[in-house]
Amino acid sequence: MTLLRSPIKQAILLSLFTAALSSTAAYAVEVNFVSGAVGKDIELFKKLVKPWEAKTGNTVKVVPMPSSTNDQFAQYRLWLSAGNADVDVYQTDVIWAPQLADQFVDLTEATKDVIKDHFPSIVESQTVDGKLVAMPLFTDAPALYYRKDLLEKYGASVPKTWEELTTTAKKVQEGERAAGNKDLWGFVWQGNAYEGLTCNALEWVKSFGGGQIVEADGNISINNPKAAAALDLAKSWVNTISPPGVLSYGEEEARGVWQTGNAVFMRNWPYAYGLGNEDDSKVKGKFDVTTLPTGGGHDKSAATLGGWNLAVSKYGKNQKEALDLVKFLASKETQKENALKGSKLPTIMSLYDDADIKEKQPIIPRWKDVFLQAVPRPSAPTKVKYNEVSSKFWSAVHETLSDEGTADENLEVLEADLTELKGKGW
Ligand code: GLC
């Protein structure tokens, strides 16, 4: 009693009591995580973070963003330039590192124990002037999805060229429609005016031998006859083997048509592989994947390099916890879960030899070489101007596909626009 009667002693007791409490829950924070999503990404993410939440007592609030990467970019740029303290972790596209480098915490020191487990080329893509801007989460390289059952029915082989794909798609589409399968289309892809179209069109152009828009040395190469021939062929698909609506399709719209069994071919990223084989999918067990075709007599196919990373905001309130969460999400255990449940390509090299992954998602070991040889978009040579370069490119392509000017005309204007942009410095 004498103890409690003294106000000083009471205060000491109280502070001991609160210290005991705060060693766990009282210090717990809520980490805000912003991310775009396709398929069941958000549902999966909430499962993936559970062990981290249980271990640390912290919680993660995931704020879903639009699936279009350039819409996310526009929002993030606004938040970051306003120094938004409410967002702790950003999931970032592989092309953003040079543009947002100044806004994120340097992860070099904090990840030095684990970074060597990741593919050096991916780490390099996220390193700007010696600073590790974002931690690799998963990498991406597209596939040509095809219906094994339909190709077999029509005695067609898996196409190796875009020209062959065009003929086979037409043949199967016509045959199926005549047999009453009215909703079937030959080929679905991403034709909306956005970053996804830049990826698709870069593949057409590069696989025709028409270069990669802006070369690694900064040379603007896009205005050439091979690039124009590639775009001409793609234009011929619209409203023949591809639905007219393809000009507003992103990844999810294409997958929607494909997964309901209404397409012979689809161009999409590996995430669609796992979803296509789930129980609710009409194409479960009926499809396989191959590399994208070549074209115009050229003999090398091209896949655009994609991928997502995790960056810690310089302005976030919970940087310590954010960093710990990023390391957990990019760890071998979590990447394995992401591969098994979401068919995402790991950035950790050893996971390509993992037996469980090989059995559950065979696309993953098969896609190691595809992503290692994938073509980067010109974000390194064009640096802070990349988004403008890409949006000028996808606009020129979208106009061509929509019959607003020929490929030749639109590529000439594009070259002039890019030259002007370059003149102002990139
Ligand atoms: C995928 C790729 C990403 C790309 C986007 C385009 O999400 O991983 O790099 O920018 O598709 O839609």
Short mmCIF file of C-alpha atoms and ligand atoms in Angstrom, two decimals:
data_model
loop_
_atom_site.label_atom_id
_atom_site.label_comp_id
_atom_site.label_asym_id
_atom_site.label_seq_id
_atom_site.Cartn_x
_atom_site.Cartn_y
_atom_site.Cartn_z
CA MET A 1 0.00 0.00 0.00
CA THR A 2 2.80 2.38 0.85
CA LEU A 3 4.12 1.59 -2.60
CA LEU A 4 0.98 2.70 -4.35
CA ARG A 5 0.56 5.77 -2.21
CA SER A 6 3.74 7.34 -3.57
CA PRO A 7 3.00 9.10 -6.89
CA ILE A 8 6.57 8.52 -8.13
CA LYS A 9 6.37 4.83 -7.45
CA GLN A 10 2.99 4.68 -9.09
CA ALA A 11 4.43 6.28 -12.20
CA ILE A 12 7.31 3.80 -12.27
CA LEU A 13 4.94 0.88 -11.99
CA LEU A 14 2.73 2.26 -14.72
CA SER A 15 5.62 2.76 -17.08
CA LEU A 16 6.92 -0.78 -16.43
CA PHE A 17 3.45 -2.08 -17.16
CA THR A 18 3.13 -0.17 -20.47
CA ALA A 19 6.66 -1.16 -21.50
CA ALA A 20 5.74 -4.81 -21.06
CA LEU A 21 2.64 -4.32 -23.18
CA SER A 22 4.31 -2.29 -25.89
CA SER A 23 7.02 -4.84 -26.57
CA THR A 24 4.39 -6.52 -28.73
CA ALA A 25 1.08 -5.12 -29.87
CA ALA A 26 1.38 -1.52 -28.75
CA TYR A 27 4.14 -0.84 -31.28
CA ALA A 28 2.42 -2.66 -34.09
CA VAL A 29 1.87 -0.57 -37.19
CA GLU A 30 -0.21 -0.77 -40.30
CA VAL A 31 1.92 -0.79 -43.43
CA ASN A 32 0.21 0.68 -46.48
CA PHE A 33 1.00 -1.15 -49.68
CA VAL A 34 -0.16 0.04 -53.11
CA SER A 35 -0.28 -2.28 -56.06
CA GLY A 36 -1.95 -2.86 -59.39
CA ALA A 37 -3.59 -6.24 -59.80
CA VAL A 38 -4.66 -8.76 -62.38
CA GLY A 39 -6.52 -12.03 -61.86
CA LYS A 40 -6.63 -13.04 -58.21
CA ASP A 41 -3.55 -11.00 -57.19
CA ILE A 42 -5.14 -9.19 -54.26
CA GLU A 43 -6.63 -12.34 -52.73
CA LEU A 44 -3.28 -14.09 -53.11
CA PHE A 45 -1.37 -11.13 -51.67
CA LYS A 46 -3.49 -11.16 -48.52
CA LYS A 47 -2.59 -14.82 -48.00
CA LEU A 48 1.09 -14.25 -48.74
CA VAL A 49 1.50 -11.54 -46.07
CA LYS A 50 -0.22 -13.52 -43.29
CA PRO A 51 2.98 -15.19 -41.93
CA TRP A 52 4.69 -11.78 -41.77
CA GLU A 53 1.72 -10.24 -39.96
CA ALA A 54 1.68 -13.13 -37.49
CA LYS A 55 5.44 -12.91 -36.86
CA THR A 56 5.66 -9.15 -36.41
CA GLY A 57 2.24 -8.23 -35.04
CA ASN A 58 2.03 -5.59 -37.78
CA THR A 59 -0.69 -5.51 -40.40
CA VAL A 60 -0.57 -4.77 -44.10
CA LYS A 61 -3.26 -2.75 -45.79
CA VAL A 62 -3.23 -3.35 -49.52
CA VAL A 63 -4.68 -0.54 -51.59
CA PRO A 64 -5.60 -1.90 -55.04
CA MET A 65 -4.85 0.32 -58.00
CA PRO A 66 -6.01 0.16 -61.63
CA SER A 67 -4.51 -2.76 -63.56
CA SER A 68 -3.04 -0.48 -66.25
CA THR A 69 0.57 0.19 -65.33
CA ASN A 70 0.58 3.70 -66.83
CA ASP A 71 -2.51 4.67 -64.80
CA GLN A 72 -0.70 3.48 -61.67
CA PHE A 73 2.39 5.40 -62.67
CA ALA A 74 0.45 8.65 -63.08
CA GLN A 75 -1.09 8.29 -59.61
CA TYR A 76 2.18 7.30 -57.94
CA ARG A 77 4.03 10.20 -59.49
CA LEU A 78 1.48 12.60 -58.01
CA TRP A 79 1.67 11.02 -54.56
CA LEU A 80 5.44 10.91 -54.55
CA SER A 81 5.90 14.47 -55.72
CA ALA A 82 3.52 15.59 -52.97
CA GLY A 83 5.59 13.61 -50.40
CA ASN A 84 2.62 11.43 -49.43
CA ALA A 85 3.42 9.92 -45.99
CA ASP A 86 0.53 7.46 -46.07
CA VAL A 87 1.99 5.04 -48.60
CA ASP A 88 4.84 2.88 -47.32
CA VAL A 89 5.49 0.38 -50.13
CA TYR A 90 4.92 0.73 -53.86
CA GLN A 91 4.83 -2.24 -56.22
CA THR A 92 6.77 -0.92 -59.19
CA ASP A 93 7.00 -1.89 -62.86
CA VAL A 94 10.42 -2.85 -64.24
CA ILE A 95 10.41 0.26 -66.48
CA TRP A 96 9.97 2.83 -63.70
CA ALA A 97 13.26 2.65 -61.78
CA PRO A 98 15.09 5.45 -63.64
CA GLN A 99 12.08 7.76 -63.42
CA LEU A 100 11.27 7.36 -59.72
CA ALA A 101 14.74 6.61 -58.33
CA ASP A 102 14.93 9.79 -56.22
CA GLN A 103 11.70 9.10 -54.37
CA PHE A 104 12.62 5.71 -52.93
CA VAL A 105 14.91 4.49 -50.16
CA ASP A 106 18.22 2.92 -51.26
CA LEU A 107 17.86 -0.79 -50.51
CA THR A 108 21.50 -1.76 -51.17
CA GLU A 109 22.63 -2.05 -47.56
CA ALA A 110 19.49 -3.70 -46.20
CA THR A 111 19.41 -6.42 -48.88
CA LYS A 112 23.13 -7.18 -49.22
CA ASP A 113 22.69 -10.60 -47.57
CA VAL A 114 20.11 -11.81 -50.11
CA ILE A 115 20.51 -9.83 -53.33
CA LYS A 116 23.03 -12.30 -54.80
CA ASP A 117 20.27 -14.94 -54.96
CA HIS A 118 18.45 -12.90 -57.62
CA PHE A 119 19.23 -12.77 -61.35
CA PRO A 120 21.92 -10.07 -61.77
CA SER A 121 20.21 -8.65 -64.89
CA ILE A 122 17.03 -7.94 -62.93
CA VAL A 123 18.93 -6.38 -60.05
CA GLU A 124 20.78 -4.24 -62.56
CA SER A 125 17.51 -3.04 -64.09
CA GLN A 126 16.47 -1.77 -60.65
CA THR A 127 19.81 -0.12 -59.89
CA VAL A 128 20.21 3.56 -60.78
CA ASP A 129 23.58 5.26 -60.22
CA GLY A 130 24.58 2.57 -57.74
CA LYS A 131 21.33 2.80 -55.79
CA LEU A 132 19.04 -0.24 -55.50
CA VAL A 133 15.70 1.48 -56.10
CA ALA A 134 13.44 -1.55 -55.78
CA MET A 135 13.69 -5.17 -54.76
CA PRO A 136 12.75 -7.74 -57.46
CA LEU A 137 9.46 -9.52 -56.72
CA PHE A 138 8.72 -11.39 -59.95
CA THR A 139 9.79 -11.17 -63.55
CA ASP A 140 7.65 -11.44 -66.68
CA ALA A 141 7.92 -12.54 -70.30
CA PRO A 142 4.87 -13.28 -72.45
CA ALA A 143 3.81 -16.52 -74.10
CA LEU A 144 1.70 -17.50 -77.04
CA TYR A 145 -1.15 -19.50 -75.51
CA TYR A 146 -2.78 -21.96 -77.88
CA ARG A 147 -5.66 -24.43 -77.79
CA LYS A 148 -4.19 -27.91 -78.25
CA ASP A 149 -7.63 -29.46 -78.85
CA LEU A 150 -8.56 -27.03 -81.63
CA LEU A 151 -5.23 -27.22 -83.43
CA GLU A 152 -5.47 -30.99 -83.36
CA LYS A 153 -9.06 -30.94 -84.63
CA TYR A 154 -7.99 -28.90 -87.67
CA GLY A 155 -4.70 -30.74 -88.22
CA ALA A 156 -2.77 -27.52 -87.67
CA SER A 157 0.68 -27.27 -86.11
CA VAL A 158 1.76 -24.72 -83.52
CA PRO A 159 2.61 -21.60 -85.54
CA LYS A 160 6.23 -20.48 -85.73
CA THR A 161 5.58 -17.27 -87.67
CA TRP A 162 3.00 -14.49 -87.34
CA GLU A 163 1.94 -15.19 -90.93
CA GLU A 164 1.28 -18.84 -90.05
CA LEU A 165 -0.61 -17.79 -86.92
CA THR A 166 -2.80 -15.55 -89.08
CA THR A 167 -3.68 -18.40 -91.46
CA THR A 168 -4.28 -20.99 -88.73
CA ALA A 169 -6.40 -18.62 -86.63
CA LYS A 170 -8.54 -17.87 -89.67
CA LYS A 171 -8.96 -21.51 -90.59
CA VAL A 172 -10.00 -22.63 -87.08
CA GLN A 173 -12.24 -19.59 -86.55
CA GLU A 174 -14.07 -20.17 -89.81
CA GLY A 175 -14.43 -23.91 -89.21
CA GLU A 176 -15.72 -23.46 -85.67
CA ARG A 177 -18.13 -20.70 -86.59
CA ALA A 178 -19.56 -22.77 -89.42
CA ALA A 179 -20.11 -25.54 -86.86
CA GLY A 180 -22.11 -23.13 -84.65
CA ASN A 181 -19.37 -21.87 -82.31
CA LYS A 182 -20.33 -18.26 -83.09
CA ASP A 183 -18.32 -16.53 -80.36
CA LEU A 184 -14.95 -17.99 -81.28
CA TRP A 185 -12.11 -15.64 -82.26
CA GLY A 186 -8.71 -16.55 -83.68
CA PHE A 187 -6.37 -14.35 -81.66
CA VAL A 188 -6.69 -12.08 -78.62
CA TRP A 189 -4.02 -9.69 -77.35
CA GLN A 190 -3.64 -6.25 -75.72
CA GLY A 191 -4.65 -3.51 -78.16
CA ASN A 192 -5.80 -0.69 -75.90
CA ALA A 193 -3.82 2.56 -76.10
CA TYR A 194 -1.58 1.92 -73.05
CA GLU A 195 1.71 0.39 -71.95
CA GLY A 196 0.52 -3.13 -72.77
CA LEU A 197 0.24 -2.16 -76.44
CA THR A 198 3.81 -0.90 -76.33
CA CYS A 199 4.81 -4.40 -75.16
CA ASN A 200 2.79 -6.18 -77.89
CA ALA A 201 3.92 -3.88 -80.69
CA LEU A 202 7.58 -3.99 -79.63
CA GLU A 203 7.32 -7.79 -80.05
CA TRP A 204 5.85 -7.51 -83.55
CA VAL A 205 8.43 -4.94 -84.63
CA LYS A 206 11.45 -6.62 -83.09
CA SER A 207 10.45 -10.09 -84.40
CA PHE A 208 10.20 -8.61 -87.91
CA GLY A 209 13.78 -7.38 -87.55
CA GLY A 210 12.58 -3.75 -87.15
CA GLY A 211 14.59 -2.87 -84.03
CA GLN A 212 13.41 -1.80 -80.59
CA ILE A 213 11.98 1.74 -81.06
CA VAL A 214 14.97 3.49 -79.47
CA GLU A 215 18.16 1.44 -79.37
CA ALA A 216 20.39 1.03 -76.32
CA ASP A 217 22.70 3.78 -77.64
CA GLY A 218 19.80 6.25 -77.92
CA ASN A 219 19.38 5.98 -81.69
CA ILE A 220 15.72 6.35 -82.77
CA SER A 221 15.22 3.39 -85.07
CA ILE A 222 11.45 2.96 -85.30
CA ASN A 223 10.82 4.53 -88.73
CA ASN A 224 11.79 1.61 -90.96
CA PRO A 225 10.02 -0.66 -93.49
CA LYS A 226 10.23 -3.81 -91.33
CA ALA A 227 8.52 -2.06 -88.43
CA ALA A 228 5.83 -0.79 -90.81
CA ALA A 229 5.32 -4.30 -92.25
CA ALA A 230 4.87 -5.69 -88.71
CA LEU A 231 2.21 -3.07 -87.91
CA ASP A 232 0.47 -3.69 -91.25
CA LEU A 233 0.11 -7.36 -90.43
CA ALA A 234 -1.24 -6.60 -86.93
CA LYS A 235 -3.73 -4.18 -88.45
CA SER A 236 -5.02 -6.96 -90.71
CA TRP A 237 -6.05 -8.95 -87.60
CA VAL A 238 -8.49 -6.35 -86.27
CA ASN A 239 -12.03 -7.43 -87.02
CA THR A 240 -10.86 -10.52 -88.91
CA ILE A 241 -9.18 -12.95 -86.51
CA SER A 242 -9.35 -10.53 -83.56
CA PRO A 243 -12.56 -8.92 -82.26
CA PRO A 244 -13.02 -5.20 -83.05
CA GLY A 245 -13.02 -4.66 -79.27
CA VAL A 246 -9.38 -5.81 -79.10
CA LEU A 247 -8.45 -2.15 -79.56
CA SER A 248 -9.62 -1.57 -75.99
CA TYR A 249 -8.32 -4.81 -74.47
CA GLY A 250 -5.80 -5.03 -71.67
CA GLU A 251 -4.44 -8.28 -70.19
CA GLU A 252 -7.64 -9.11 -68.32
CA GLU A 253 -10.01 -8.56 -71.26
CA ALA A 254 -7.92 -10.87 -73.43
CA ARG A 255 -7.84 -13.47 -70.66
CA GLY A 256 -11.61 -13.17 -70.24
CA VAL A 257 -12.22 -14.18 -73.87
CA TRP A 258 -9.58 -16.89 -73.74
CA GLN A 259 -10.60 -18.43 -70.44
CA THR A 260 -14.25 -18.72 -71.46
CA GLY A 261 -13.02 -20.85 -74.35
CA ASN A 262 -13.56 -18.23 -77.04
CA ALA A 263 -10.10 -17.86 -78.57
CA VAL A 264 -7.69 -20.13 -80.43
CA PHE A 265 -4.60 -18.06 -79.55
CA MET A 266 -3.78 -15.49 -76.90
CA ARG A 267 -0.73 -13.37 -76.17
CA ASN A 268 -0.38 -12.94 -72.43
CA TRP A 269 1.98 -13.05 -69.44
CA PRO A 270 2.57 -16.21 -67.35
CA TYR A 271 -0.02 -15.22 -64.68
CA ALA A 272 -2.71 -16.44 -67.12
CA TYR A 273 -1.24 -19.95 -67.12
CA GLY A 274 -2.18 -20.83 -63.53
CA LEU A 275 -5.59 -19.18 -63.80
CA GLY A 276 -6.32 -20.98 -67.07
CA ASN A 277 -5.74 -24.31 -65.34
CA GLU A 278 -7.97 -23.64 -62.34
CA ASP A 279 -11.22 -25.54 -61.90
CA ASP A 280 -13.46 -22.66 -62.98
CA SER A 281 -11.63 -22.29 -66.31
CA LYS A 282 -13.22 -23.56 -69.52
CA VAL A 283 -9.78 -24.15 -71.04
CA LYS A 284 -8.34 -26.18 -68.15
CA GLY A 285 -6.12 -28.94 -69.56
CA LYS A 286 -6.85 -27.88 -73.16
CA PHE A 287 -4.00 -25.47 -73.79
CA ASP A 288 -0.27 -25.11 -73.86
CA VAL A 289 2.19 -22.25 -74.33
CA THR A 290 5.00 -21.57 -76.75
CA THR A 291 7.26 -18.66 -77.56
CA LEU A 292 5.83 -15.79 -79.61
CA PRO A 293 6.22 -16.17 -83.40
CA THR A 294 8.73 -14.54 -85.73
CA GLY A 295 7.71 -12.56 -88.81
CA GLY A 296 8.59 -11.07 -92.17
CA GLY A 297 11.16 -13.76 -92.94
CA HIS A 298 13.13 -12.87 -89.81
CA ASP A 299 14.16 -15.86 -87.70
CA LYS A 300 14.22 -14.62 -84.13
CA SER A 301 11.12 -14.19 -81.98
CA ALA A 302 10.87 -11.45 -79.37
CA ALA A 303 9.25 -11.26 -75.95
CA THR A 304 9.09 -7.96 -74.11
CA LEU A 305 10.69 -8.03 -70.68
CA GLY A 306 8.24 -7.21 -67.89
CA GLY A 307 8.26 -7.64 -64.16
CA TRP A 308 7.42 -6.10 -60.80
CA ASN A 309 9.45 -4.91 -57.85
CA LEU A 310 9.00 -3.47 -54.38
CA ALA A 311 10.08 0.01 -53.42
CA VAL A 312 10.06 1.73 -50.02
CA SER A 313 8.87 5.32 -50.08
CA LYS A 314 11.21 7.99 -48.71
CA TYR A 315 8.17 9.75 -47.30
CA GLY A 316 6.42 6.79 -45.64
CA LYS A 317 5.87 6.79 -41.87
CA ASN A 318 6.86 3.14 -41.33
CA GLN A 319 10.10 2.72 -43.24
CA LYS A 320 11.63 0.14 -40.93
CA GLU A 321 8.62 -2.14 -41.07
CA ALA A 322 8.20 -1.48 -44.81
CA LEU A 323 11.74 -2.67 -45.42
CA ASP A 324 11.18 -5.81 -43.40
CA LEU A 325 7.98 -6.52 -45.34
CA VAL A 326 9.74 -6.03 -48.68
CA LYS A 327 12.44 -8.50 -47.70
CA PHE A 328 9.81 -10.99 -46.63
CA LEU A 329 7.82 -10.66 -49.87
CA ALA A 330 10.92 -10.98 -52.04
CA SER A 331 12.25 -13.96 -50.06
CA LYS A 332 12.63 -17.42 -51.47
CA GLU A 333 9.71 -18.80 -49.45
CA THR A 334 7.25 -16.11 -50.56
CA GLN A 335 8.42 -16.13 -54.18
CA LYS A 336 7.85 -19.86 -54.19
CA GLU A 337 4.27 -19.40 -52.96
CA ASN A 338 3.73 -16.69 -55.58
CA ALA A 339 5.02 -19.07 -58.25
CA LEU A 340 2.92 -22.02 -57.08
CA LYS A 341 -0.32 -20.12 -56.54
CA GLY A 342 -0.02 -17.29 -59.06
CA SER A 343 2.32 -18.75 -61.74
CA LYS A 344 4.61 -15.73 -61.38
CA LEU A 345 8.20 -16.10 -62.60
CA PRO A 346 10.58 -15.89 -59.63
CA THR A 347 13.59 -13.57 -59.64
CA ILE A 348 15.51 -15.97 -57.38
CA MET A 349 17.64 -18.22 -59.57
CA SER A 350 17.43 -21.45 -57.55
CA LEU A 351 13.61 -21.56 -57.75
CA TYR A 352 13.85 -22.57 -61.42
CA ASP A 353 15.11 -25.96 -60.21
CA ASP A 354 12.39 -26.38 -57.60
CA ALA A 355 10.54 -29.69 -58.03
CA ASP A 356 7.18 -28.46 -56.64
CA ILE A 357 7.16 -25.48 -59.00
CA LYS A 358 8.07 -27.66 -61.94
CA GLU A 359 5.20 -30.00 -61.21
CA LYS A 360 2.51 -27.43 -60.42
CA GLN A 361 3.47 -24.65 -62.88
CA PRO A 362 5.63 -26.22 -65.63
CA ILE A 363 5.67 -22.94 -67.57
CA ILE A 364 8.10 -21.53 -64.99
CA PRO A 365 11.22 -23.65 -65.64
CA ARG A 366 10.40 -23.54 -69.37
CA TRP A 367 10.29 -19.72 -69.28
CA LYS A 368 13.71 -19.14 -67.72
CA ASP A 369 15.43 -18.75 -71.07
CA VAL A 370 12.56 -16.77 -72.55
CA PHE A 371 12.81 -14.05 -69.92
CA LEU A 372 16.62 -14.12 -69.91
CA GLN A 373 16.53 -13.33 -73.64
CA ALA A 374 13.58 -10.95 -73.44
CA VAL A 375 13.79 -7.53 -75.08
CA PRO A 376 13.82 -4.54 -72.73
CA ARG A 377 11.67 -1.54 -73.50
CA PRO A 378 13.82 1.56 -74.05
CA SER A 379 13.51 2.81 -70.47
CA ALA A 380 17.27 2.81 -69.87
CA PRO A 381 18.28 5.02 -72.85
CA THR A 382 15.29 7.38 -72.55
CA LYS A 383 15.43 7.61 -68.73
CA VAL A 384 12.99 10.18 -67.30
CA LYS A 385 11.34 10.55 -70.70
CA TYR A 386 10.42 6.87 -71.04
CA ASN A 387 6.72 7.29 -70.33
CA GLU A 388 6.40 10.01 -72.94
CA VAL A 389 8.31 7.90 -75.47
CA SER A 390 6.12 4.90 -74.79
CA SER A 391 2.88 6.86 -74.96
CA LYS A 392 3.89 8.38 -78.31
CA PHE A 393 4.72 4.88 -79.57
CA TRP A 394 1.49 3.22 -78.41
CA SER A 395 -0.53 6.15 -79.81
CA ALA A 396 1.09 5.78 -83.25
CA VAL A 397 0.43 2.04 -83.15
CA HIS A 398 -3.14 2.45 -81.95
CA GLU A 399 -3.87 4.96 -84.72
CA THR A 400 -2.45 2.56 -87.30
CA LEU A 401 -4.56 -0.32 -85.98
CA SER A 402 -7.63 1.95 -85.97
CA ASP A 403 -7.04 2.91 -89.61
CA GLU A 404 -6.13 6.50 -88.77
CA GLY A 405 -3.18 6.90 -91.12
CA THR A 406 -0.91 4.20 -92.54
CA ALA A 407 1.92 2.56 -90.65
CA ASP A 408 4.44 4.40 -92.87
CA GLU A 409 2.87 7.80 -92.18
CA ASN A 410 2.45 7.24 -88.46
CA LEU A 411 5.99 5.98 -87.97
CA GLU A 412 7.38 8.98 -89.79
CA VAL A 413 5.50 11.36 -87.49
CA LEU A 414 6.56 9.29 -84.50
CA GLU A 415 10.20 9.56 -85.49
CA ALA A 416 9.90 13.35 -85.73
CA ASP A 417 8.17 13.55 -82.32
CA LEU A 418 10.78 11.35 -80.66
CA THR A 419 13.59 13.35 -82.23
CA GLU A 420 12.10 16.54 -80.79
CA LEU A 421 11.77 14.91 -77.38
CA LYS A 422 15.35 13.71 -77.52
CA GLY A 423 16.47 17.21 -78.48
CA LYS A 424 15.13 18.50 -75.17
CA GLY A 425 17.29 15.89 -73.41
CA TRP A 426 16.48 12.46 -72.06
C1 GLC B 1 2.91 -6.79 -67.22
C2 GLC B 1 4.41 -6.60 -67.15
C3 GLC B 1 4.76 -5.15 -67.02
C4 GLC B 1 4.12 -4.38 -68.18
C5 GLC B 1 2.63 -4.59 -68.21
C6 GLC B 1 2.00 -3.93 -69.42
O1 GLC B 1 2.32 -6.49 -66.01
O2 GLC B 1 4.97 -7.31 -66.07
O3 GLC B 1 6.15 -4.97 -67.02
O4 GLC B 1 4.43 -3.02 -68.12
O5 GLC B 1 2.34 -5.97 -68.23
O6 GLC B 1 0.62 -4.04 -69.42
#
